[in-house]
């Protein structure tokens, strides 16, 4: 336990402290974001990211964002984007993000995200950005006519999100590892170009067991908002849909319940979800199903998922029923986020030579 934060809003020693006094023990800061690109998050988002966000709140100074600027890269209809921003924030709250402990805000409400992106653009190589595998995959699918500069720049905006809060840890799923590497590279580049202390170098926090939840129909692929609906469990799906999706999940050849991710990736995915939702080890689950068939496991897992998600759906509906309260939480979060972002952006911009020189600290 790291205890109560003694950090100033920018997570550095408070003003007035003697320059050579030992810095007070600082609570580490965590930052993460999810795009509002669907009305419901899916089980991959929850197990890969959101569950960790909630767990970190007691020990870290947490800043969590609905990253609507990132969502613009898929050209949403304005009304759908607005609705999904609220729906995504409501799901963060329903999952247990506590606005009294953590800062919860919408990315576009804090202008420094776009501002810092420009500074980082001027430090990022064209080839470096072009090597991002998510960009390469998406641009292959869309073709050169469909690819925007925004999609190309997506990882730089993500680096700006993280560096603006001097975040030490970034809880994400496996698919974000390469983007995190770019954020680290840019932080190191800022420090080597403008001096140590310009940027905090962040670490990815990726929990191995849930780093990649797989598509239920195509176990080689990750569960994704853009996948086939039958391969996804949305957190707001009604019980009958959840039961149907799990019962029709692809479970490879064979009938016995065993842990063999190489040869039986579909079954391993179901076992991983089972373990993550119940807190049991995979070994214990496999032992409990000895002599039983896949069908038993699927039936039980469907029940486990339905029961885990029922209160989540109810809480989300309650938050969405009171949009004024939701907006108030988000606007207070944006004010708190901007306090930090303005200080960190000011420090970085000054080192680039923008605006007047700041007096020495
Ligand atoms: P997004 O919205 O695509 O995904 C949100 C989070 O869910 C994780 N995730 C998964 N984890 C395990 N299994 C899966 N099948 C699965 N699918 C998605 C993602 O890894 C992510 O943690 N680029 C980010 C959004 C972002 C961000 C940031 C994250 C923008 N700025 C700054 C961290 C810090 C993304 O992928 O969002």
CSV table of C-alpha atoms and ligand atoms in Angstrom, one decimal:
chain,number,residue,atom,x,y,z
A,1,UNK,CA,0.0,0.0,0.0
A,2,UNK,CA,1.4,3.4,-0.9
A,3,UNK,CA,-0.8,5.4,1.4
A,4,UNK,CA,-2.2,8.9,1.0
A,5,UNK,CA,-0.9,11.1,-1.8
A,6,UNK,CA,1.4,13.9,-0.9
A,7,UNK,CA,1.9,14.9,-4.5
A,8,UNK,CA,1.0,18.3,-5.9
A,9,UNK,CA,-1.4,18.2,-8.9
A,10,UNK,CA,1.5,17.6,-11.2
A,11,UNK,CA,2.8,14.8,-9.0
A,12,UNK,CA,6.0,16.7,-8.1
A,13,UNK,CA,7.1,17.9,-4.7
A,14,UNK,CA,5.0,20.8,-3.4
A,15,UNK,CA,6.1,24.4,-4.0
A,16,UNK,CA,8.0,25.9,-1.2
A,17,UNK,CA,9.9,22.8,-0.5
A,18,UNK,CA,13.7,23.2,0.0
A,19,UNK,CA,15.4,22.3,-3.3
A,20,UNK,CA,17.7,19.7,-1.7
A,21,UNK,CA,15.1,18.3,0.7
A,22,UNK,CA,14.3,14.6,0.0
A,23,UNK,CA,11.2,14.4,-2.1
A,24,UNK,CA,8.2,13.1,-0.2
A,25,UNK,CA,7.1,9.6,-1.0
A,26,UNK,CA,4.9,10.1,-4.1
A,27,UNK,CA,2.0,8.0,-5.0
A,28,UNK,CA,2.6,6.6,-8.5
A,29,UNK,CA,0.2,7.8,-11.2
A,30,UNK,CA,-1.7,5.5,-13.5
A,31,UNK,CA,-3.3,6.6,-16.8
A,32,UNK,CA,-5.4,4.7,-19.3
A,33,UNK,CA,-8.2,5.3,-21.8
A,34,UNK,CA,-10.9,3.5,-23.8
A,35,UNK,CA,-12.4,4.6,-27.1
A,36,UNK,CA,-16.1,5.3,-27.2
A,37,UNK,CA,-16.5,3.4,-30.5
A,38,UNK,CA,-19.5,1.2,-29.4
A,39,UNK,CA,-22.5,1.4,-27.2
A,40,UNK,CA,-21.2,-1.4,-25.1
A,41,UNK,CA,-17.7,-2.4,-24.1
A,42,UNK,CA,-16.9,-6.0,-24.5
A,43,UNK,CA,-15.4,-8.7,-22.2
A,44,UNK,CA,-11.9,-8.1,-23.6
A,45,UNK,CA,-12.0,-4.5,-22.6
A,46,UNK,CA,-13.2,-5.4,-19.1
A,47,UNK,CA,-10.8,-8.3,-18.4
A,48,UNK,CA,-7.9,-6.8,-20.3
A,49,UNK,CA,-8.1,-3.2,-19.0
A,50,UNK,CA,-11.0,-2.0,-16.9
A,51,UNK,CA,-10.7,-4.6,-14.2
A,52,UNK,CA,-7.1,-3.5,-13.6
A,53,UNK,CA,-8.2,0.1,-13.5
A,54,UNK,CA,-10.5,-0.5,-10.7
A,55,UNK,CA,-8.0,-2.6,-8.7
A,56,UNK,CA,-5.3,0.1,-9.0
A,57,UNK,CA,-7.4,2.9,-7.4
A,58,UNK,CA,-6.4,2.2,-3.8
A,59,UNK,CA,-2.7,2.3,-4.4
A,60,UNK,CA,-2.3,4.7,-7.4
A,61,UNK,CA,-3.3,8.2,-8.3
A,62,UNK,CA,-5.5,7.2,-11.3
A,63,UNK,CA,-6.5,9.2,-14.3
A,64,UNK,CA,-8.9,7.5,-16.7
A,65,UNK,CA,-10.3,8.9,-19.9
A,66,UNK,CA,-13.0,8.3,-22.5
A,67,UNK,CA,-10.7,9.0,-25.5
A,68,UNK,CA,-13.1,10.6,-28.0
A,69,UNK,CA,-10.4,12.2,-30.1
A,70,UNK,CA,-9.1,8.7,-30.9
A,71,UNK,CA,-12.6,7.6,-31.8
A,72,UNK,CA,-12.8,10.3,-34.5
A,73,UNK,CA,-10.3,8.2,-36.5
A,74,UNK,CA,-13.2,5.9,-37.5
A,75,UNK,CA,-15.5,8.8,-38.6
A,76,UNK,CA,-18.5,8.3,-36.2
A,77,UNK,CA,-21.8,10.0,-36.7
A,78,UNK,CA,-21.8,13.0,-34.3
A,79,UNK,CA,-24.9,11.8,-32.4
A,80,UNK,CA,-23.6,8.3,-32.1
A,81,UNK,CA,-20.2,9.6,-30.7
A,82,UNK,CA,-22.0,11.8,-28.2
A,83,UNK,CA,-24.2,8.9,-27.0
A,84,UNK,CA,-21.2,6.6,-26.8
A,85,UNK,CA,-19.1,9.0,-24.8
A,86,UNK,CA,-21.7,9.0,-22.1
A,87,UNK,CA,-22.3,5.2,-22.4
A,88,UNK,CA,-18.6,4.5,-22.0
A,89,UNK,CA,-18.3,6.8,-19.0
A,90,UNK,CA,-21.3,5.1,-17.4
A,91,UNK,CA,-19.7,1.7,-17.9
A,92,UNK,CA,-16.4,2.9,-16.3
A,93,UNK,CA,-18.5,4.0,-13.2
A,94,UNK,CA,-20.6,0.8,-13.2
A,95,UNK,CA,-17.4,-1.3,-13.3
A,96,UNK,CA,-16.2,0.5,-10.1
A,97,UNK,CA,-14.2,3.5,-11.3
A,98,UNK,CA,-14.8,5.8,-8.3
A,99,UNK,CA,-14.8,9.5,-9.2
A,100,UNK,CA,-13.9,10.4,-5.5
A,101,UNK,CA,-10.7,8.4,-5.9
A,102,UNK,CA,-9.8,8.7,-9.5
A,103,UNK,CA,-10.0,11.4,-12.2
A,104,UNK,CA,-12.6,10.4,-14.9
A,105,UNK,CA,-12.8,12.7,-17.9
A,106,UNK,CA,-13.4,13.0,-21.6
A,107,UNK,CA,-10.2,13.5,-23.6
A,108,UNK,CA,-11.5,16.3,-25.9
A,109,UNK,CA,-12.5,18.4,-22.8
A,110,UNK,CA,-8.8,18.9,-22.0
A,111,UNK,CA,-7.2,20.8,-24.9
A,112,UNK,CA,-3.6,20.0,-23.9
A,113,UNK,CA,-4.0,16.5,-25.4
A,114,UNK,CA,-4.2,17.9,-28.9
A,115,UNK,CA,-1.5,20.5,-28.1
A,116,UNK,CA,1.1,18.0,-26.9
A,117,UNK,CA,0.3,15.7,-29.8
A,118,UNK,CA,1.6,18.5,-32.1
A,119,UNK,CA,4.9,18.8,-30.2
A,120,UNK,CA,5.3,15.0,-30.2
A,121,UNK,CA,4.5,14.9,-33.9
A,122,UNK,CA,7.6,17.0,-34.5
A,123,UNK,CA,9.7,14.4,-32.6
A,124,UNK,CA,8.3,11.3,-34.2
A,125,UNK,CA,9.8,9.8,-37.3
A,126,UNK,CA,7.4,9.1,-40.3
A,127,UNK,CA,8.9,5.6,-40.6
A,128,UNK,CA,8.6,5.0,-36.9
A,129,UNK,CA,4.8,5.8,-36.9
A,130,UNK,CA,4.4,3.8,-40.1
A,131,UNK,CA,5.8,0.7,-38.4
A,132,UNK,CA,2.9,0.5,-35.9
A,133,UNK,CA,1.2,-2.8,-36.6
A,134,UNK,CA,-2.3,-1.6,-35.8
A,135,UNK,CA,-1.9,1.1,-38.3
A,136,UNK,CA,-0.5,-1.3,-40.9
A,137,UNK,CA,-3.4,-3.7,-40.3
A,138,UNK,CA,-6.1,-1.1,-40.5
A,139,UNK,CA,-4.6,0.7,-43.5
A,140,UNK,CA,-4.4,-2.6,-45.4
A,141,UNK,CA,-8.1,-3.2,-44.7
A,142,UNK,CA,-9.1,0.4,-45.6
A,143,UNK,CA,-6.8,1.0,-48.6
A,144,UNK,CA,-4.8,4.2,-49.1
A,145,UNK,CA,-8.0,6.2,-50.0
A,146,UNK,CA,-9.6,5.4,-46.7
A,147,UNK,CA,-6.6,6.1,-44.5
A,148,UNK,CA,-6.5,9.5,-42.7
A,149,UNK,CA,-3.6,11.4,-41.2
A,150,UNK,CA,-5.5,11.0,-38.0
A,151,UNK,CA,-5.3,7.2,-38.1
A,152,UNK,CA,-1.6,7.4,-38.8
A,153,UNK,CA,-1.1,9.8,-35.8
A,154,UNK,CA,-3.2,7.8,-33.4
A,155,UNK,CA,-0.2,6.4,-31.4
A,156,UNK,CA,1.3,9.8,-31.0
A,157,UNK,CA,-2.0,11.2,-29.6
A,158,UNK,CA,-1.9,8.1,-27.2
A,159,UNK,CA,1.7,9.0,-26.2
A,160,UNK,CA,0.5,12.6,-25.5
A,161,UNK,CA,-2.3,11.2,-23.3
A,162,UNK,CA,0.1,9.3,-21.1
A,163,UNK,CA,3.0,11.8,-21.0
A,164,UNK,CA,0.7,14.7,-20.1
A,165,UNK,CA,0.0,13.1,-16.7
A,166,UNK,CA,3.6,12.0,-15.9
A,167,UNK,CA,2.0,8.5,-15.7
A,168,UNK,CA,4.3,5.7,-14.4
A,169,UNK,CA,1.9,2.9,-15.2
A,170,UNK,CA,-0.5,2.3,-18.0
A,171,UNK,CA,-2.9,-0.7,-17.6
A,172,UNK,CA,-3.8,-2.0,-21.0
A,173,UNK,CA,-4.3,-5.2,-23.0
A,174,UNK,CA,-1.6,-6.9,-25.1
A,175,UNK,CA,-2.6,-5.2,-28.3
A,176,UNK,CA,-1.4,-1.9,-26.9
A,177,UNK,CA,2.2,-3.1,-26.1
A,178,UNK,CA,3.7,-1.6,-29.3
A,179,UNK,CA,1.9,1.8,-28.7
A,180,UNK,CA,3.3,1.8,-25.2
A,181,UNK,CA,6.8,1.2,-26.5
A,182,UNK,CA,6.4,4.3,-28.7
A,183,UNK,CA,5.3,6.4,-25.7
A,184,UNK,CA,8.4,5.2,-23.8
A,185,UNK,CA,10.6,6.0,-26.8
A,186,UNK,CA,9.1,9.5,-27.1
A,187,UNK,CA,9.5,10.2,-23.4
A,188,UNK,CA,13.2,9.1,-23.6
A,189,UNK,CA,13.7,11.3,-26.6
A,190,UNK,CA,12.2,14.3,-24.8
A,191,UNK,CA,14.6,13.7,-21.9
A,192,UNK,CA,17.7,13.2,-24.0
A,193,UNK,CA,16.8,16.3,-26.2
A,194,UNK,CA,15.7,18.7,-23.4
A,195,UNK,CA,17.1,17.2,-20.3
A,196,UNK,CA,16.1,14.6,-17.7
A,197,UNK,CA,12.9,15.4,-15.9
A,198,UNK,CA,11.2,16.6,-19.1
A,199,UNK,CA,9.0,13.5,-19.3
A,200,UNK,CA,8.2,10.5,-17.1
A,201,UNK,CA,9.0,7.2,-18.9
A,202,UNK,CA,5.8,5.1,-18.6
A,203,UNK,CA,5.6,1.3,-18.0
A,204,UNK,CA,2.8,-0.8,-19.5
A,205,UNK,CA,0.8,-2.9,-17.0
A,206,UNK,CA,-0.3,-5.9,-18.9
A,207,UNK,CA,-1.8,-8.8,-16.9
A,208,UNK,CA,-0.7,-12.0,-18.7
A,209,UNK,CA,-3.7,-14.1,-17.9
A,210,UNK,CA,-6.2,-11.6,-19.4
A,211,UNK,CA,-3.9,-9.7,-21.8
A,212,UNK,CA,-5.7,-11.1,-24.9
A,213,UNK,CA,-9.2,-12.4,-24.7
A,214,UNK,CA,-10.0,-14.2,-27.9
A,215,UNK,CA,-12.9,-14.0,-30.3
A,216,UNK,CA,-15.4,-16.8,-29.5
A,217,UNK,CA,-15.7,-17.8,-33.2
A,218,UNK,CA,-12.1,-17.2,-34.3
A,219,UNK,CA,-9.9,-18.1,-31.4
A,220,UNK,CA,-6.7,-17.0,-33.2
A,221,UNK,CA,-8.0,-13.4,-33.2
A,222,UNK,CA,-8.6,-11.0,-30.3
A,223,UNK,CA,-12.1,-10.2,-29.2
A,224,UNK,CA,-12.7,-6.9,-30.9
A,225,UNK,CA,-15.4,-4.3,-31.4
A,226,UNK,CA,-15.0,-4.7,-35.1
A,227,UNK,CA,-15.2,-8.5,-35.0
A,228,UNK,CA,-18.2,-10.7,-36.0
A,229,UNK,CA,-20.9,-10.1,-33.4
A,230,UNK,CA,-21.1,-13.9,-32.6
A,231,UNK,CA,-17.5,-13.8,-31.5
A,232,UNK,CA,-18.0,-11.0,-28.9
A,233,UNK,CA,-19.6,-10.8,-25.5
A,234,UNK,CA,-20.7,-7.2,-24.9
A,235,UNK,CA,-20.9,-6.2,-21.3
A,236,UNK,CA,-24.5,-4.9,-21.8
A,237,UNK,CA,-25.7,-8.0,-23.7
A,238,UNK,CA,-28.9,-9.5,-22.3
A,239,UNK,CA,-28.6,-12.9,-20.6
A,240,UNK,CA,-30.1,-14.9,-23.5
A,241,UNK,CA,-27.5,-13.4,-25.9
A,242,UNK,CA,-24.6,-14.3,-23.6
A,243,UNK,CA,-25.8,-17.8,-23.2
A,244,UNK,CA,-26.2,-18.3,-26.9
A,245,UNK,CA,-22.7,-16.8,-27.7
A,246,UNK,CA,-21.0,-19.0,-25.1
A,247,UNK,CA,-22.9,-22.2,-26.1
A,248,UNK,CA,-21.9,-21.6,-29.8
A,249,UNK,CA,-18.3,-20.7,-29.1
A,250,UNK,CA,-15.8,-22.7,-31.2
A,251,UNK,CA,-14.1,-25.3,-28.9
A,252,UNK,CA,-11.7,-27.1,-31.3
A,253,UNK,CA,-11.8,-30.9,-31.7
A,254,UNK,CA,-12.0,-33.2,-28.7
A,255,UNK,CA,-14.5,-33.3,-25.9
A,256,UNK,CA,-12.5,-33.3,-22.7
A,257,UNK,CA,-11.7,-30.2,-20.7
A,258,UNK,CA,-8.0,-29.8,-20.8
A,259,UNK,CA,-5.6,-26.8,-20.8
A,260,UNK,CA,-3.8,-26.8,-24.1
A,261,UNK,CA,-3.7,-23.2,-25.6
A,262,UNK,CA,-1.7,-24.3,-28.6
A,263,UNK,CA,-4.0,-27.1,-29.8
A,264,UNK,CA,-7.2,-26.0,-28.2
A,265,UNK,CA,-7.2,-22.2,-28.2
A,266,UNK,CA,-11.0,-21.9,-28.2
A,267,UNK,CA,-11.3,-24.0,-25.0
A,268,UNK,CA,-8.3,-22.2,-23.4
A,269,UNK,CA,-10.0,-18.9,-24.0
A,270,UNK,CA,-13.2,-20.1,-22.2
A,271,UNK,CA,-11.1,-21.4,-19.3
A,272,UNK,CA,-9.2,-18.1,-19.1
A,273,UNK,CA,-12.5,-16.2,-18.9
A,274,UNK,CA,-13.8,-18.6,-16.3
A,275,UNK,CA,-10.7,-18.2,-14.2
A,276,UNK,CA,-10.7,-14.4,-14.5
A,277,UNK,CA,-14.4,-14.1,-13.5
A,278,UNK,CA,-14.3,-16.6,-10.6
A,279,UNK,CA,-10.8,-16.0,-9.2
A,280,UNK,CA,-10.1,-19.8,-9.5
A,281,UNK,CA,-7.0,-21.1,-11.0
A,282,UNK,CA,-7.2,-22.8,-14.4
A,283,UNK,CA,-5.8,-26.0,-12.9
A,284,UNK,CA,-8.6,-26.1,-10.3
A,285,UNK,CA,-11.2,-25.6,-13.0
A,286,UNK,CA,-9.7,-28.3,-15.3
A,287,UNK,CA,-9.7,-30.7,-12.2
A,288,UNK,CA,-13.3,-29.9,-11.4
A,289,UNK,CA,-14.4,-30.8,-15.0
A,290,UNK,CA,-12.4,-34.1,-15.2
A,291,UNK,CA,-14.6,-36.7,-16.9
A,292,UNK,CA,-17.1,-34.0,-18.0
A,293,UNK,CA,-17.6,-32.7,-21.5
A,294,UNK,CA,-17.2,-29.2,-23.0
A,295,UNK,CA,-20.9,-28.7,-22.9
A,296,UNK,CA,-20.9,-28.8,-19.1
A,297,UNK,CA,-18.2,-26.2,-18.9
A,298,UNK,CA,-20.0,-23.9,-21.4
A,299,UNK,CA,-23.3,-24.2,-19.5
A,300,UNK,CA,-21.6,-23.2,-16.2
A,301,UNK,CA,-19.5,-20.5,-17.8
A,302,UNK,CA,-22.6,-18.9,-19.4
A,303,UNK,CA,-24.2,-18.7,-16.0
A,304,UNK,CA,-21.0,-17.2,-14.4
A,305,UNK,CA,-20.9,-14.5,-17.1
A,306,UNK,CA,-24.6,-13.8,-16.9
A,307,UNK,CA,-24.4,-13.4,-13.1
A,308,UNK,CA,-21.2,-11.3,-13.2
A,309,UNK,CA,-22.7,-8.9,-15.8
A,310,UNK,CA,-26.3,-8.5,-14.4
A,311,UNK,CA,-25.4,-5.9,-11.7
A,312,UNK,CA,-23.0,-4.2,-14.1
A,313,UNK,CA,-25.9,-3.7,-16.6
A,314,UNK,CA,-28.2,-2.4,-13.8
A,315,UNK,CA,-25.6,0.1,-12.6
A,316,UNK,CA,-24.9,1.3,-16.1
A,317,UNK,CA,-28.6,1.9,-16.7
A,318,UNK,CA,-28.8,3.9,-13.5
A,319,UNK,CA,-25.9,6.2,-14.5
A,320,UNK,CA,-27.5,6.6,-18.0
A,321,UNK,CA,-30.8,7.5,-16.5
A,322,UNK,CA,-29.3,10.6,-14.9
A,323,UNK,CA,-27.3,12.3,-17.7
A,324,UNK,CA,-27.0,15.6,-15.7
A,325,UNK,CA,-25.2,13.8,-12.9
A,326,UNK,CA,-23.0,11.9,-15.4
A,327,UNK,CA,-22.0,15.2,-17.1
A,328,UNK,CA,-21.3,16.8,-13.8
A,329,UNK,CA,-18.9,14.0,-12.9
A,330,UNK,CA,-17.2,14.3,-16.3
A,331,UNK,CA,-16.9,18.1,-16.1
A,332,UNK,CA,-15.4,18.0,-12.6
A,333,UNK,CA,-13.0,15.3,-13.8
A,334,UNK,CA,-12.0,17.5,-16.8
A,335,UNK,CA,-11.2,20.4,-14.5
A,336,UNK,CA,-9.0,18.2,-12.3
A,337,UNK,CA,-7.3,16.6,-15.3
A,338,UNK,CA,-6.6,20.0,-16.9
A,339,UNK,CA,-4.9,21.2,-13.7
A,340,UNK,CA,-2.3,18.5,-14.2
A,341,UNK,CA,-2.2,18.6,-18.0
A,342,UNK,CA,-1.7,22.4,-18.1
A,343,UNK,CA,1.3,22.2,-15.7
A,344,UNK,CA,3.0,19.3,-17.6
A,345,UNK,CA,2.3,20.8,-21.0
A,346,UNK,CA,3.7,24.2,-19.8
A,347,UNK,CA,6.9,22.5,-18.7
A,348,UNK,CA,7.3,20.6,-22.0
A,349,UNK,CA,6.3,23.6,-24.3
A,350,UNK,CA,8.8,25.8,-22.5
A,351,UNK,CA,11.6,23.3,-23.1
A,352,UNK,CA,10.7,23.3,-26.8
A,353,UNK,CA,11.3,27.1,-26.7
A,354,UNK,CA,7.6,28.0,-26.9
A,355,UNK,CA,6.5,31.1,-24.9
A,356,UNK,CA,8.6,32.9,-22.3
A,357,UNK,CA,11.3,31.1,-20.4
A,358,UNK,CA,10.1,30.0,-16.9
A,359,UNK,CA,12.1,31.2,-13.9
A,360,UNK,CA,14.3,28.4,-12.5
A,361,UNK,CA,12.4,26.2,-9.9
B,1,LIG,P1,-9.6,0.4,-27.1
B,1,LIG,O1,-10.8,1.2,-26.8
B,1,LIG,O2,-9.4,-0.2,-28.5
B,1,LIG,O3,-9.3,-0.7,-26.0
B,1,LIG,C1,-9.5,-0.4,-24.7
B,1,LIG,C2,-8.7,-1.4,-23.8
B,1,LIG,O4,-9.2,-2.7,-23.9
B,1,LIG,C3,-8.0,-3.6,-24.2
B,1,LIG,N1,-8.5,-4.7,-25.0
B,1,LIG,C4,-8.3,-6.0,-24.8
B,1,LIG,N2,-7.7,-6.6,-23.7
B,1,LIG,C5,-7.7,-8.0,-23.8
B,1,LIG,N3,-8.3,-8.7,-24.7
B,1,LIG,C6,-8.9,-8.1,-25.8
B,1,LIG,N4,-9.5,-8.8,-26.7
B,1,LIG,C7,-9.0,-6.7,-25.8
B,1,LIG,N5,-9.5,-5.8,-26.7
B,1,LIG,C8,-9.2,-4.6,-26.2
B,1,LIG,C9,-7.1,-2.7,-24.9
B,1,LIG,O5,-5.8,-3.2,-24.9
B,1,LIG,C10,-7.2,-1.4,-24.2
B,1,LIG,O6,-6.4,-1.4,-23.0
B,1,LIG,N6,-5.4,2.9,-28.0
B,1,LIG,C11,-6.2,2.5,-26.8
B,1,LIG,C12,-7.0,3.7,-26.2
B,1,LIG,C13,-6.0,4.7,-25.6
B,1,LIG,C14,-5.2,4.6,-24.5
B,1,LIG,C15,-4.5,5.9,-24.3
B,1,LIG,C16,-4.9,3.5,-23.7
B,1,LIG,C17,-5.9,6.0,-26.1
B,1,LIG,N7,-5.0,6.7,-25.3
B,1,LIG,C18,-3.6,6.1,-23.4
B,1,LIG,C19,-3.9,3.7,-22.7
B,1,LIG,C20,-3.3,5.0,-22.5
B,1,LIG,C21,-7.2,1.3,-27.2
B,1,LIG,O7,-6.8,0.4,-27.7
B,1,LIG,O8,-8.4,1.5,-26.9
